[in-house]
Amino acid sequence: MARHALMRTELLPTFGMPDKKVDGFIARIRERHPKMIFGYPSAMSHIVPCAEQRGVRFDDLGIKVVFCTSERLYNHQRETIVRLFGCPVANGYGGRDAGFIAHECPNGNMHVITEDIVVEIIGEAGRVLPHRQSGKIVVTHLATRDYPFIRYRTGDIASLSEETCSCGRGLPLLTDIQGRNTDFVVAAEGTVLHGLALIYVVHDLNEVRTFKIVRKNREHTRILLAPEAGGDMTGIDTIIIDGFRCRLGAKVTVKFVDAVLAEKSGKFCYVASHVVLH
Ligand SMILES: [Zn+2]
């Protein structure tokens, strides 16, 4: 976490946010007086009702901006974040690997940061699509510190528009971005946790090639597992069931399958939830 020390940033985990953790999170923000906050929209907007219930405010801390990325930012989330933090929300689109790809302007349009990167929209067989046609987002970014991204697929779908935005920025617009739904899940007793908290239970197991977590309802979660060739799966289901049960407090079943298919975007959707969040 050298980067965090250097940048004087701090990473506050929002996994499995029962009340106690939210209290810690709120206290830390008040203590640190951050200038900027970065976070998943779902995590940030989850903090709002908790803070408001406790009569906590953040709008007196001088926070300049809340950056949201990685997930779709819904209007109701934006409104609640603005209300609590008393500053604008800057919505960015990007992959955690590829960095920011587009930033939202005050008019609500997503401008591709073409000073830095090349974005292409491709269709079948890697063919570059014309404006206004939806396809896979592919990013080329040569000026990265670590290694260049060449035609990197973010896993999301969008189209480029030739329209110019009335905000005056000449940067092209990325429209109809799809594929970034919130991955929040709700446990049996109502605790809300980020889907990554579940994903990591399975992701770190070398024996597992691909998987999919299907929340059938609050009481039942099924995990589809495709083992690595030659992977010894003895006891794996018990590890997974225990890991999930302590987070979700629900019935968990594991089903071994030959393969887990990717979504239309080409990206694996690790969590499919039929549980309604509100
Ligand atoms: Zn604009």
PDB file of C-alpha atoms and ligand atoms in Angstrom:
ATOM      1  CA  MET A   1       0.000   0.000   0.000  1.00  0.00           C
ATOM      2  CA  ALA A   2       2.984   2.304  -0.622  1.00  0.00           C
ATOM      3  CA  ARG A   3       0.941   4.239  -3.128  1.00  0.00           C
ATOM      4  CA  HIS A   4      -1.605   5.076  -0.484  1.00  0.00           C
ATOM      5  CA  ALA A   5       1.060   6.372   1.888  1.00  0.00           C
ATOM      6  CA  LEU A   6       2.648   8.399  -0.883  1.00  0.00           C
ATOM      7  CA  MET A   7      -0.557   9.916  -2.105  1.00  0.00           C
ATOM      8  CA  ARG A   8      -1.781  10.364   1.466  1.00  0.00           C
ATOM      9  CA  THR A   9      -4.781   8.296   0.529  1.00  0.00           C
ATOM     10  CA  GLU A  10      -6.427   5.639   2.553  1.00  0.00           C
ATOM     11  CA  LEU A  11      -8.385   2.664   1.369  1.00  0.00           C
ATOM     12  CA  LEU A  12     -11.448   2.021   3.454  1.00  0.00           C
ATOM     13  CA  PRO A  13     -12.870  -1.417   2.814  1.00  0.00           C
ATOM     14  CA  THR A  14     -16.583  -1.426   2.291  1.00  0.00           C
ATOM     15  CA  PHE A  15     -16.957  -5.164   2.211  1.00  0.00           C
ATOM     16  CA  GLY A  16     -19.686  -6.599   4.359  1.00  0.00           C
ATOM     17  CA  MET A  17     -20.824  -3.366   5.879  1.00  0.00           C
ATOM     18  CA  PRO A  18     -22.715  -4.187   9.010  1.00  0.00           C
ATOM     19  CA  ASP A  19     -23.466  -1.213  11.258  1.00  0.00           C
ATOM     20  CA  LYS A  20     -20.233  -1.399  13.223  1.00  0.00           C
ATOM     21  CA  LYS A  21     -18.112  -1.100  10.094  1.00  0.00           C
ATOM     22  CA  VAL A  22     -20.157   1.769   8.728  1.00  0.00           C
ATOM     23  CA  ASP A  23     -19.610   3.587  12.029  1.00  0.00           C
ATOM     24  CA  GLY A  24     -15.854   3.090  11.650  1.00  0.00           C
ATOM     25  CA  PHE A  25     -16.001   4.316   8.083  1.00  0.00           C
ATOM     26  CA  ILE A  26     -17.940   7.439   9.046  1.00  0.00           C
ATOM     27  CA  ALA A  27     -15.575   8.219  11.927  1.00  0.00           C
ATOM     28  CA  ARG A  28     -12.550   7.835   9.662  1.00  0.00           C
ATOM     29  CA  ILE A  29     -13.884  10.272   7.083  1.00  0.00           C
ATOM     30  CA  ARG A  30     -14.642  12.873   9.766  1.00  0.00           C
ATOM     31  CA  GLU A  31     -11.184  12.370  11.272  1.00  0.00           C
ATOM     32  CA  ARG A  32      -9.206  12.520   8.029  1.00  0.00           C
ATOM     33  CA  HIS A  33     -10.965  15.460   6.349  1.00  0.00           C
ATOM     34  CA  PRO A  34     -10.255  14.098   2.867  1.00  0.00           C
ATOM     35  CA  LYS A  35     -10.287  16.487  -0.083  1.00  0.00           C
ATOM     36  CA  MET A  36     -11.493  13.820  -2.470  1.00  0.00           C
ATOM     37  CA  ILE A  37     -13.264  10.528  -2.066  1.00  0.00           C
ATOM     38  CA  PHE A  38     -13.183   7.698  -4.568  1.00  0.00           C
ATOM     39  CA  GLY A  39     -15.674   4.896  -4.315  1.00  0.00           C
ATOM     40  CA  TYR A  40     -18.137   2.522  -5.851  1.00  0.00           C
ATOM     41  CA  PRO A  41     -21.480   4.303  -6.251  1.00  0.00           C
ATOM     42  CA  SER A  42     -23.231   1.440  -4.524  1.00  0.00           C
ATOM     43  CA  ALA A  43     -20.891   1.607  -1.538  1.00  0.00           C
ATOM     44  CA  MET A  44     -21.027   5.388  -1.284  1.00  0.00           C
ATOM     45  CA  SER A  45     -24.784   5.563  -1.499  1.00  0.00           C
ATOM     46  CA  HIS A  46     -25.117   2.781   1.048  1.00  0.00           C
ATOM     47  CA  ILE A  47     -23.287   4.921   3.584  1.00  0.00           C
ATOM     48  CA  VAL A  48     -25.724   7.808   3.139  1.00  0.00           C
ATOM     49  CA  PRO A  49     -28.787   6.412   4.946  1.00  0.00           C
ATOM     50  CA  CYS A  50     -26.556   5.000   7.685  1.00  0.00           C
ATOM     51  CA  ALA A  51     -24.927   8.389   8.233  1.00  0.00           C
ATOM     52  CA  GLU A  52     -28.230  10.225   8.093  1.00  0.00           C
ATOM     53  CA  GLN A  53     -29.808   7.868  10.607  1.00  0.00           C
ATOM     54  CA  ARG A  54     -26.991   8.749  12.982  1.00  0.00           C
ATOM     55  CA  GLY A  55     -27.344  12.462  12.303  1.00  0.00           C
ATOM     56  CA  VAL A  56     -23.841  12.570  10.772  1.00  0.00           C
ATOM     57  CA  ARG A  57     -22.979  15.112   8.082  1.00  0.00           C
ATOM     58  CA  PHE A  58     -19.963  15.367   5.811  1.00  0.00           C
ATOM     59  CA  ASP A  59     -20.819  18.660   4.124  1.00  0.00           C
ATOM     60  CA  ASP A  60     -18.801  20.692   6.650  1.00  0.00           C
ATOM     61  CA  LEU A  61     -15.490  18.939   5.914  1.00  0.00           C
ATOM     62  CA  GLY A  62     -14.553  20.777   2.745  1.00  0.00           C
ATOM     63  CA  ILE A  63     -14.673  17.681   0.551  1.00  0.00           C
ATOM     64  CA  LYS A  64     -14.264  18.914  -3.022  1.00  0.00           C
ATOM     65  CA  VAL A  65     -15.524  15.980  -5.022  1.00  0.00           C
ATOM     66  CA  VAL A  66     -16.648  12.362  -4.790  1.00  0.00           C
ATOM     67  CA  PHE A  67     -15.329  10.273  -7.676  1.00  0.00           C
ATOM     68  CA  CYS A  68     -17.449   7.323  -8.620  1.00  0.00           C
ATOM     69  CA  THR A  69     -16.343   4.609 -10.964  1.00  0.00           C
ATOM     70  CA  SER A  70     -16.504   0.895 -11.757  1.00  0.00           C
ATOM     71  CA  GLU A  71     -20.261   0.674 -11.614  1.00  0.00           C
ATOM     72  CA  ARG A  72     -23.205   2.407 -13.138  1.00  0.00           C
ATOM     73  CA  LEU A  73     -24.101   5.538 -11.175  1.00  0.00           C
ATOM     74  CA  TYR A  74     -27.844   5.817 -10.800  1.00  0.00           C
ATOM     75  CA  ASN A  75     -29.469   9.226 -10.391  1.00  0.00           C
ATOM     76  CA  HIS A  76     -30.864   8.389  -6.983  1.00  0.00           C
ATOM     77  CA  GLN A  77     -27.368   7.402  -5.836  1.00  0.00           C
ATOM     78  CA  ARG A  78     -25.927  10.649  -7.117  1.00  0.00           C
ATOM     79  CA  GLU A  79     -28.601  12.676  -5.325  1.00  0.00           C
ATOM     80  CA  THR A  80     -27.971  10.994  -1.994  1.00  0.00           C
ATOM     81  CA  ILE A  81     -24.176  11.314  -2.303  1.00  0.00           C
ATOM     82  CA  VAL A  82     -24.444  15.034  -3.141  1.00  0.00           C
ATOM     83  CA  ARG A  83     -26.804  15.523  -0.203  1.00  0.00           C
ATOM     84  CA  LEU A  84     -24.499  13.901   2.336  1.00  0.00           C
ATOM     85  CA  PHE A  85     -21.101  15.093   1.133  1.00  0.00           C
ATOM     86  CA  GLY A  86     -22.222  18.546  -0.002  1.00  0.00           C
ATOM     87  CA  CYS A  87     -20.049  18.409  -3.136  1.00  0.00           C
ATOM     88  CA  PRO A  88     -20.406  17.348  -6.754  1.00  0.00           C
ATOM     89  CA  VAL A  89     -20.097  13.747  -7.843  1.00  0.00           C
ATOM     90  CA  ALA A  90     -17.721  13.123 -10.738  1.00  0.00           C
ATOM     91  CA  ASN A  91     -18.701  10.015 -12.557  1.00  0.00           C
ATOM     92  CA  GLY A  92     -15.949   8.318 -14.480  1.00  0.00           C
ATOM     93  CA  TYR A  93     -15.932   5.289 -16.650  1.00  0.00           C
ATOM     94  CA  GLY A  94     -12.970   3.030 -16.561  1.00  0.00           C
ATOM     95  CA  GLY A  95     -11.657  -0.381 -15.870  1.00  0.00           C
ATOM     96  CA  ARG A  96      -9.692  -0.960 -12.711  1.00  0.00           C
ATOM     97  CA  ASP A  97      -6.908  -2.273 -14.947  1.00  0.00           C
ATOM     98  CA  ALA A  98      -7.055   0.219 -17.785  1.00  0.00           C
ATOM     99  CA  GLY A  99      -7.598   3.357 -15.681  1.00  0.00           C
ATOM    100  CA  PHE A 100     -10.104   6.070 -16.507  1.00  0.00           C
ATOM    101  CA  ILE A 101     -11.456   5.973 -20.032  1.00  0.00           C
ATOM    102  CA  ALA A 102     -14.135   8.652 -19.952  1.00  0.00           C
ATOM    103  CA  HIS A 103     -15.244  11.388 -17.580  1.00  0.00           C
ATOM    104  CA  GLU A 104     -18.641  12.890 -17.185  1.00  0.00           C
ATOM    105  CA  CYS A 105     -19.073  16.595 -17.918  1.00  0.00           C
ATOM    106  CA  PRO A 106     -21.597  18.884 -16.199  1.00  0.00           C
ATOM    107  CA  ASN A 107     -24.054  18.139 -19.016  1.00  0.00           C
ATOM    108  CA  GLY A 108     -24.083  14.496 -18.034  1.00  0.00           C
ATOM    109  CA  ASN A 109     -22.214  13.244 -21.101  1.00  0.00           C
ATOM    110  CA  MET A 110     -19.254  10.896 -20.954  1.00  0.00           C
ATOM    111  CA  HIS A 111     -16.235  12.344 -22.771  1.00  0.00           C
ATOM    112  CA  VAL A 112     -13.502   9.938 -23.842  1.00  0.00           C
ATOM    113  CA  ILE A 113     -10.120  11.193 -22.687  1.00  0.00           C
ATOM    114  CA  THR A 114      -8.532  10.917 -26.110  1.00  0.00           C
ATOM    115  CA  GLU A 115      -5.485  12.951 -25.070  1.00  0.00           C
ATOM    116  CA  ASP A 116      -4.337   9.778 -23.395  1.00  0.00           C
ATOM    117  CA  ILE A 117      -6.026   6.810 -24.966  1.00  0.00           C
ATOM    118  CA  VAL A 118      -7.615   5.407 -28.096  1.00  0.00           C
ATOM    119  CA  VAL A 119     -11.059   3.894 -27.721  1.00  0.00           C
ATOM    120  CA  GLU A 120     -12.520   1.660 -30.382  1.00  0.00           C
ATOM    121  CA  ILE A 121     -15.873  -0.048 -30.509  1.00  0.00           C
ATOM    122  CA  ILE A 122     -15.624  -3.431 -32.137  1.00  0.00           C
ATOM    123  CA  GLY A 123     -18.130  -5.976 -33.329  1.00  0.00           C
ATOM    124  CA  GLU A 124     -17.874  -9.556 -34.443  1.00  0.00           C
ATOM    125  CA  ALA A 125     -14.412 -10.715 -35.463  1.00  0.00           C
ATOM    126  CA  GLY A 126     -12.820  -7.572 -34.048  1.00  0.00           C
ATOM    127  CA  ARG A 127     -14.179  -5.294 -36.782  1.00  0.00           C
ATOM    128  CA  VAL A 128     -14.259  -1.603 -35.809  1.00  0.00           C
ATOM    129  CA  LEU A 129     -17.854  -0.353 -35.827  1.00  0.00           C
ATOM    130  CA  PRO A 130     -19.050   3.035 -37.089  1.00  0.00           C
ATOM    131  CA  HIS A 131     -20.462   5.708 -34.760  1.00  0.00           C
ATOM    132  CA  ARG A 132     -23.722   4.991 -32.993  1.00  0.00           C
ATOM    133  CA  GLN A 133     -23.332   1.212 -33.254  1.00  0.00           C
ATOM    134  CA  SER A 134     -22.999  -0.661 -30.010  1.00  0.00           C
ATOM    135  CA  GLY A 135     -20.134  -3.033 -29.527  1.00  0.00           C
ATOM    136  CA  LYS A 136     -17.322  -4.042 -27.242  1.00  0.00           C
ATOM    137  CA  ILE A 137     -15.169  -1.268 -25.804  1.00  0.00           C
ATOM    138  CA  VAL A 138     -11.504  -1.716 -26.663  1.00  0.00           C
ATOM    139  CA  VAL A 139      -8.858   0.573 -25.207  1.00  0.00           C
ATOM    140  CA  THR A 140      -5.314   1.277 -26.283  1.00  0.00           C
ATOM    141  CA  HIS A 141      -3.273   3.160 -23.742  1.00  0.00           C
ATOM    142  CA  LEU A 142       0.433   3.466 -24.345  1.00  0.00           C
ATOM    143  CA  ALA A 143       1.362   6.066 -21.767  1.00  0.00           C
ATOM    144  CA  THR A 144       0.862   3.920 -18.716  1.00  0.00           C
ATOM    145  CA  ARG A 145       3.510   3.710 -16.038  1.00  0.00           C
ATOM    146  CA  ASP A 146       3.612  -0.063 -15.839  1.00  0.00           C
ATOM    147  CA  TYR A 147       2.895  -1.618 -19.197  1.00  0.00           C
ATOM    148  CA  PRO A 148       0.911  -0.515 -22.232  1.00  0.00           C
ATOM    149  CA  PHE A 149      -2.616  -1.682 -22.907  1.00  0.00           C
ATOM    150  CA  ILE A 150      -3.069  -2.547 -26.527  1.00  0.00           C
ATOM    151  CA  ARG A 151      -6.628  -3.131 -27.650  1.00  0.00           C
ATOM    152  CA  TYR A 152      -7.623  -4.105 -24.145  1.00  0.00           C
ATOM    153  CA  ARG A 153     -11.223  -5.249 -23.773  1.00  0.00           C
ATOM    154  CA  THR A 154     -12.958  -3.745 -20.771  1.00  0.00           C
ATOM    155  CA  GLY A 155     -15.770  -6.267 -21.011  1.00  0.00           C
ATOM    156  CA  ASP A 156     -18.406  -3.570 -21.403  1.00  0.00           C
ATOM    157  CA  ILE A 157     -20.552  -2.528 -24.326  1.00  0.00           C
ATOM    158  CA  ALA A 158     -21.055   1.039 -25.586  1.00  0.00           C
ATOM    159  CA  SER A 159     -21.141   3.170 -28.697  1.00  0.00           C
ATOM    160  CA  LEU A 160     -19.282   6.303 -29.757  1.00  0.00           C
ATOM    161  CA  SER A 161     -21.232   9.340 -30.826  1.00  0.00           C
ATOM    162  CA  GLU A 162     -20.221  11.946 -33.391  1.00  0.00           C
ATOM    163  CA  GLU A 163     -22.345  14.589 -31.720  1.00  0.00           C
ATOM    164  CA  THR A 164     -20.615  17.505 -30.067  1.00  0.00           C
ATOM    165  CA  CYS A 165     -21.516  18.278 -26.511  1.00  0.00           C
ATOM    166  CA  SER A 166     -22.832  21.728 -25.693  1.00  0.00           C
ATOM    167  CA  CYS A 167     -20.404  21.937 -22.748  1.00  0.00           C
ATOM    168  CA  GLY A 168     -17.740  23.014 -25.261  1.00  0.00           C
ATOM    169  CA  ARG A 169     -15.374  20.078 -24.779  1.00  0.00           C
ATOM    170  CA  GLY A 170     -14.392  18.637 -28.114  1.00  0.00           C
ATOM    171  CA  LEU A 171     -13.672  15.178 -26.766  1.00  0.00           C
ATOM    172  CA  PRO A 172     -15.816  12.431 -28.290  1.00  0.00           C
ATOM    173  CA  LEU A 173     -18.737  10.995 -26.392  1.00  0.00           C
ATOM    174  CA  LEU A 174     -19.133   7.455 -25.193  1.00  0.00           C
ATOM    175  CA  THR A 175     -22.816   6.573 -24.987  1.00  0.00           C
ATOM    176  CA  ASP A 176     -25.084   3.728 -23.927  1.00  0.00           C
ATOM    177  CA  ILE A 177     -22.517   2.155 -21.648  1.00  0.00           C
ATOM    178  CA  GLN A 178     -23.827  -1.188 -20.517  1.00  0.00           C
ATOM    179  CA  GLY A 179     -22.539  -3.974 -18.436  1.00  0.00           C
ATOM    180  CA  ARG A 180     -21.783  -2.283 -15.177  1.00  0.00           C
ATOM    181  CA  ASN A 181     -24.622  -3.179 -12.918  1.00  0.00           C
ATOM    182  CA  THR A 182     -24.177  -2.939  -9.229  1.00  0.00           C
ATOM    183  CA  ASP A 183     -22.849  -6.066  -7.685  1.00  0.00           C
ATOM    184  CA  PHE A 184     -24.297  -5.480  -4.279  1.00  0.00           C
ATOM    185  CA  VAL A 185     -25.830  -8.392  -2.457  1.00  0.00           C
ATOM    186  CA  VAL A 186     -27.976  -8.524   0.604  1.00  0.00           C
ATOM    187  CA  ALA A 187     -27.494 -11.175   3.268  1.00  0.00           C
ATOM    188  CA  ALA A 188     -30.335 -13.112   4.863  1.00  0.00           C
ATOM    189  CA  GLU A 189     -30.608 -10.779   7.863  1.00  0.00           C
ATOM    190  CA  GLY A 190     -30.445  -7.650   5.708  1.00  0.00           C
ATOM    191  CA  THR A 191     -26.745  -6.722   5.818  1.00  0.00           C
ATOM    192  CA  VAL A 192     -25.623  -5.328   2.483  1.00  0.00           C
ATOM    193  CA  LEU A 193     -22.253  -6.377   1.141  1.00  0.00           C
ATOM    194  CA  HIS A 194     -20.326  -5.834  -2.019  1.00  0.00           C
ATOM    195  CA  GLY A 195     -20.354  -8.760  -4.414  1.00  0.00           C
ATOM    196  CA  LEU A 196     -16.564  -8.777  -4.342  1.00  0.00           C
ATOM    197  CA  ALA A 197     -16.718 -10.023  -0.770  1.00  0.00           C
ATOM    198  CA  LEU A 198     -18.290 -13.169  -2.163  1.00  0.00           C
ATOM    199  CA  ILE A 199     -16.228 -13.305  -5.331  1.00  0.00           C
ATOM    200  CA  TYR A 200     -12.967 -13.380  -3.385  1.00  0.00           C
ATOM    201  CA  VAL A 201     -14.044 -16.490  -1.498  1.00  0.00           C
ATOM    202  CA  VAL A 202     -13.922 -18.429  -4.750  1.00  0.00           C
ATOM    203  CA  HIS A 203     -11.525 -16.351  -6.797  1.00  0.00           C
ATOM    204  CA  ASP A 204      -8.498 -17.178  -4.694  1.00  0.00           C
ATOM    205  CA  LEU A 205      -8.888 -20.937  -5.035  1.00  0.00           C
ATOM    206  CA  ASN A 206      -6.392 -22.239  -7.582  1.00  0.00           C
ATOM    207  CA  GLU A 207      -8.463 -25.345  -8.218  1.00  0.00           C
ATOM    208  CA  VAL A 208     -11.351 -23.298  -9.623  1.00  0.00           C
ATOM    209  CA  ARG A 209     -11.233 -22.253 -13.271  1.00  0.00           C
ATOM    210  CA  THR A 210     -14.466 -20.286 -13.530  1.00  0.00           C
ATOM    211  CA  PHE A 211     -17.494 -19.811 -11.375  1.00  0.00           C
ATOM    212  CA  LYS A 212     -20.800 -18.083 -11.073  1.00  0.00           C
ATOM    213  CA  ILE A 213     -22.644 -17.116  -7.923  1.00  0.00           C
ATOM    214  CA  VAL A 214     -26.409 -17.260  -8.348  1.00  0.00           C
ATOM    215  CA  ARG A 215     -28.488 -15.646  -5.613  1.00  0.00           C
ATOM    216  CA  LYS A 216     -31.743 -17.511  -6.068  1.00  0.00           C
ATOM    217  CA  ASN A 217     -33.284 -15.633  -3.170  1.00  0.00           C
ATOM    218  CA  ARG A 218     -32.149 -14.267   0.188  1.00  0.00           C
ATOM    219  CA  GLU A 219     -32.257 -17.711   1.700  1.00  0.00           C
ATOM    220  CA  HIS A 220     -30.531 -19.679  -1.027  1.00  0.00           C
ATOM    221  CA  THR A 221     -27.352 -19.097  -3.008  1.00  0.00           C
ATOM    222  CA  ARG A 222     -26.038 -21.537  -5.541  1.00  0.00           C
ATOM    223  CA  ILE A 223     -22.462 -21.527  -6.805  1.00  0.00           C
ATOM    224  CA  LEU A 224     -21.595 -23.039 -10.153  1.00  0.00           C
ATOM    225  CA  LEU A 225     -17.987 -24.189 -10.257  1.00  0.00           C
ATOM    226  CA  ALA A 226     -15.908 -25.305 -13.206  1.00  0.00           C
ATOM    227  CA  PRO A 227     -12.730 -26.942 -11.871  1.00  0.00           C
ATOM    228  CA  GLU A 228      -9.260 -26.519 -13.366  1.00  0.00           C
ATOM    229  CA  ALA A 229      -8.174 -29.566 -15.340  1.00  0.00           C
ATOM    230  CA  GLY A 230      -6.730 -32.012 -12.835  1.00  0.00           C
ATOM    231  CA  GLY A 231      -7.715 -29.769  -9.901  1.00  0.00           C
ATOM    232  CA  ASP A 232      -8.296 -31.654  -6.688  1.00  0.00           C
ATOM    233  CA  MET A 233     -11.745 -30.565  -5.587  1.00  0.00           C
ATOM    234  CA  THR A 234     -11.749 -32.504  -2.336  1.00  0.00           C
ATOM    235  CA  GLY A 235     -13.069 -30.280   0.398  1.00  0.00           C
ATOM    236  CA  ILE A 236     -13.429 -27.263  -1.914  1.00  0.00           C
ATOM    237  CA  ASP A 237     -17.192 -27.229  -1.623  1.00  0.00           C
ATOM    238  CA  THR A 238     -16.943 -27.150   2.179  1.00  0.00           C
ATOM    239  CA  ILE A 239     -14.496 -24.202   2.089  1.00  0.00           C
ATOM    240  CA  ILE A 240     -16.807 -22.304  -0.224  1.00  0.00           C
ATOM    241  CA  ILE A 241     -19.999 -23.152   1.620  1.00  0.00           C
ATOM    242  CA  ASP A 242     -18.451 -22.074   4.944  1.00  0.00           C
ATOM    243  CA  GLY A 243     -17.083 -18.862   3.404  1.00  0.00           C
ATOM    244  CA  PHE A 244     -20.430 -17.919   1.954  1.00  0.00           C
ATOM    245  CA  ARG A 245     -22.532 -18.978   4.895  1.00  0.00           C
ATOM    246  CA  CYS A 246     -20.690 -16.747   7.343  1.00  0.00           C
ATOM    247  CA  ARG A 247     -21.159 -13.775   5.013  1.00  0.00           C
ATOM    248  CA  LEU A 248     -24.694 -14.415   3.848  1.00  0.00           C
ATOM    249  CA  GLY A 249     -26.215 -16.423   6.676  1.00  0.00           C
ATOM    250  CA  ALA A 250     -28.112 -18.387   4.079  1.00  0.00           C
ATOM    251  CA  LYS A 251     -28.312 -21.823   2.553  1.00  0.00           C
ATOM    252  CA  VAL A 252     -25.472 -22.358   0.087  1.00  0.00           C
ATOM    253  CA  THR A 253     -25.177 -25.148  -2.451  1.00  0.00           C
ATOM    254  CA  VAL A 254     -22.321 -25.915  -4.821  1.00  0.00           C
ATOM    255  CA  LYS A 255     -22.775 -27.466  -8.220  1.00  0.00           C
ATOM    256  CA  PHE A 256     -19.807 -28.649 -10.269  1.00  0.00           C
ATOM    257  CA  VAL A 257     -20.133 -27.937 -13.981  1.00  0.00           C
ATOM    258  CA  ASP A 258     -17.895 -28.391 -17.032  1.00  0.00           C
ATOM    259  CA  ALA A 259     -17.870 -24.721 -17.971  1.00  0.00           C
ATOM    260  CA  VAL A 260     -19.397 -21.387 -16.971  1.00  0.00           C
ATOM    261  CA  LEU A 261     -20.310 -19.344 -20.011  1.00  0.00           C
ATOM    262  CA  ALA A 262     -19.404 -15.672 -20.336  1.00  0.00           C
ATOM    263  CA  GLU A 263     -22.043 -12.988 -20.858  1.00  0.00           C
ATOM    264  CA  LYS A 264     -22.754 -11.391 -24.216  1.00  0.00           C
ATOM    265  CA  SER A 265     -20.160  -8.710 -23.416  1.00  0.00           C
ATOM    266  CA  GLY A 266     -17.510 -11.395 -23.175  1.00  0.00           C
ATOM    267  CA  LYS A 267     -17.112 -10.617 -19.496  1.00  0.00           C
ATOM    268  CA  PHE A 268     -17.849 -13.083 -16.779  1.00  0.00           C
ATOM    269  CA  CYS A 269     -20.692 -11.969 -14.642  1.00  0.00           C
ATOM    270  CA  TYR A 270     -19.652 -13.499 -11.358  1.00  0.00           C
ATOM    271  CA  VAL A 271     -22.748 -12.641  -9.409  1.00  0.00           C
ATOM    272  CA  ALA A 272     -26.280 -13.074 -10.710  1.00  0.00           C
ATOM    273  CA  SER A 273     -28.766 -11.938  -8.115  1.00  0.00           C
ATOM    274  CA  HIS A 274     -32.496 -12.389  -8.115  1.00  0.00           C
ATOM    275  CA  VAL A 275     -32.727 -10.636  -4.774  1.00  0.00           C
ATOM    276  CA  VAL A 276     -34.268  -7.179  -4.929  1.00  0.00           C
ATOM    277  CA  LEU A 277     -32.229  -4.436  -3.268  1.00  0.00           C
ATOM    278  CA  HIS A 278     -33.910  -1.304  -2.019  1.00  0.00           C
TER     279      HIS A 278
HETATM  280 ZN    ZN B   1     -19.806  17.741 -22.322  1.00  0.00          ZN
END
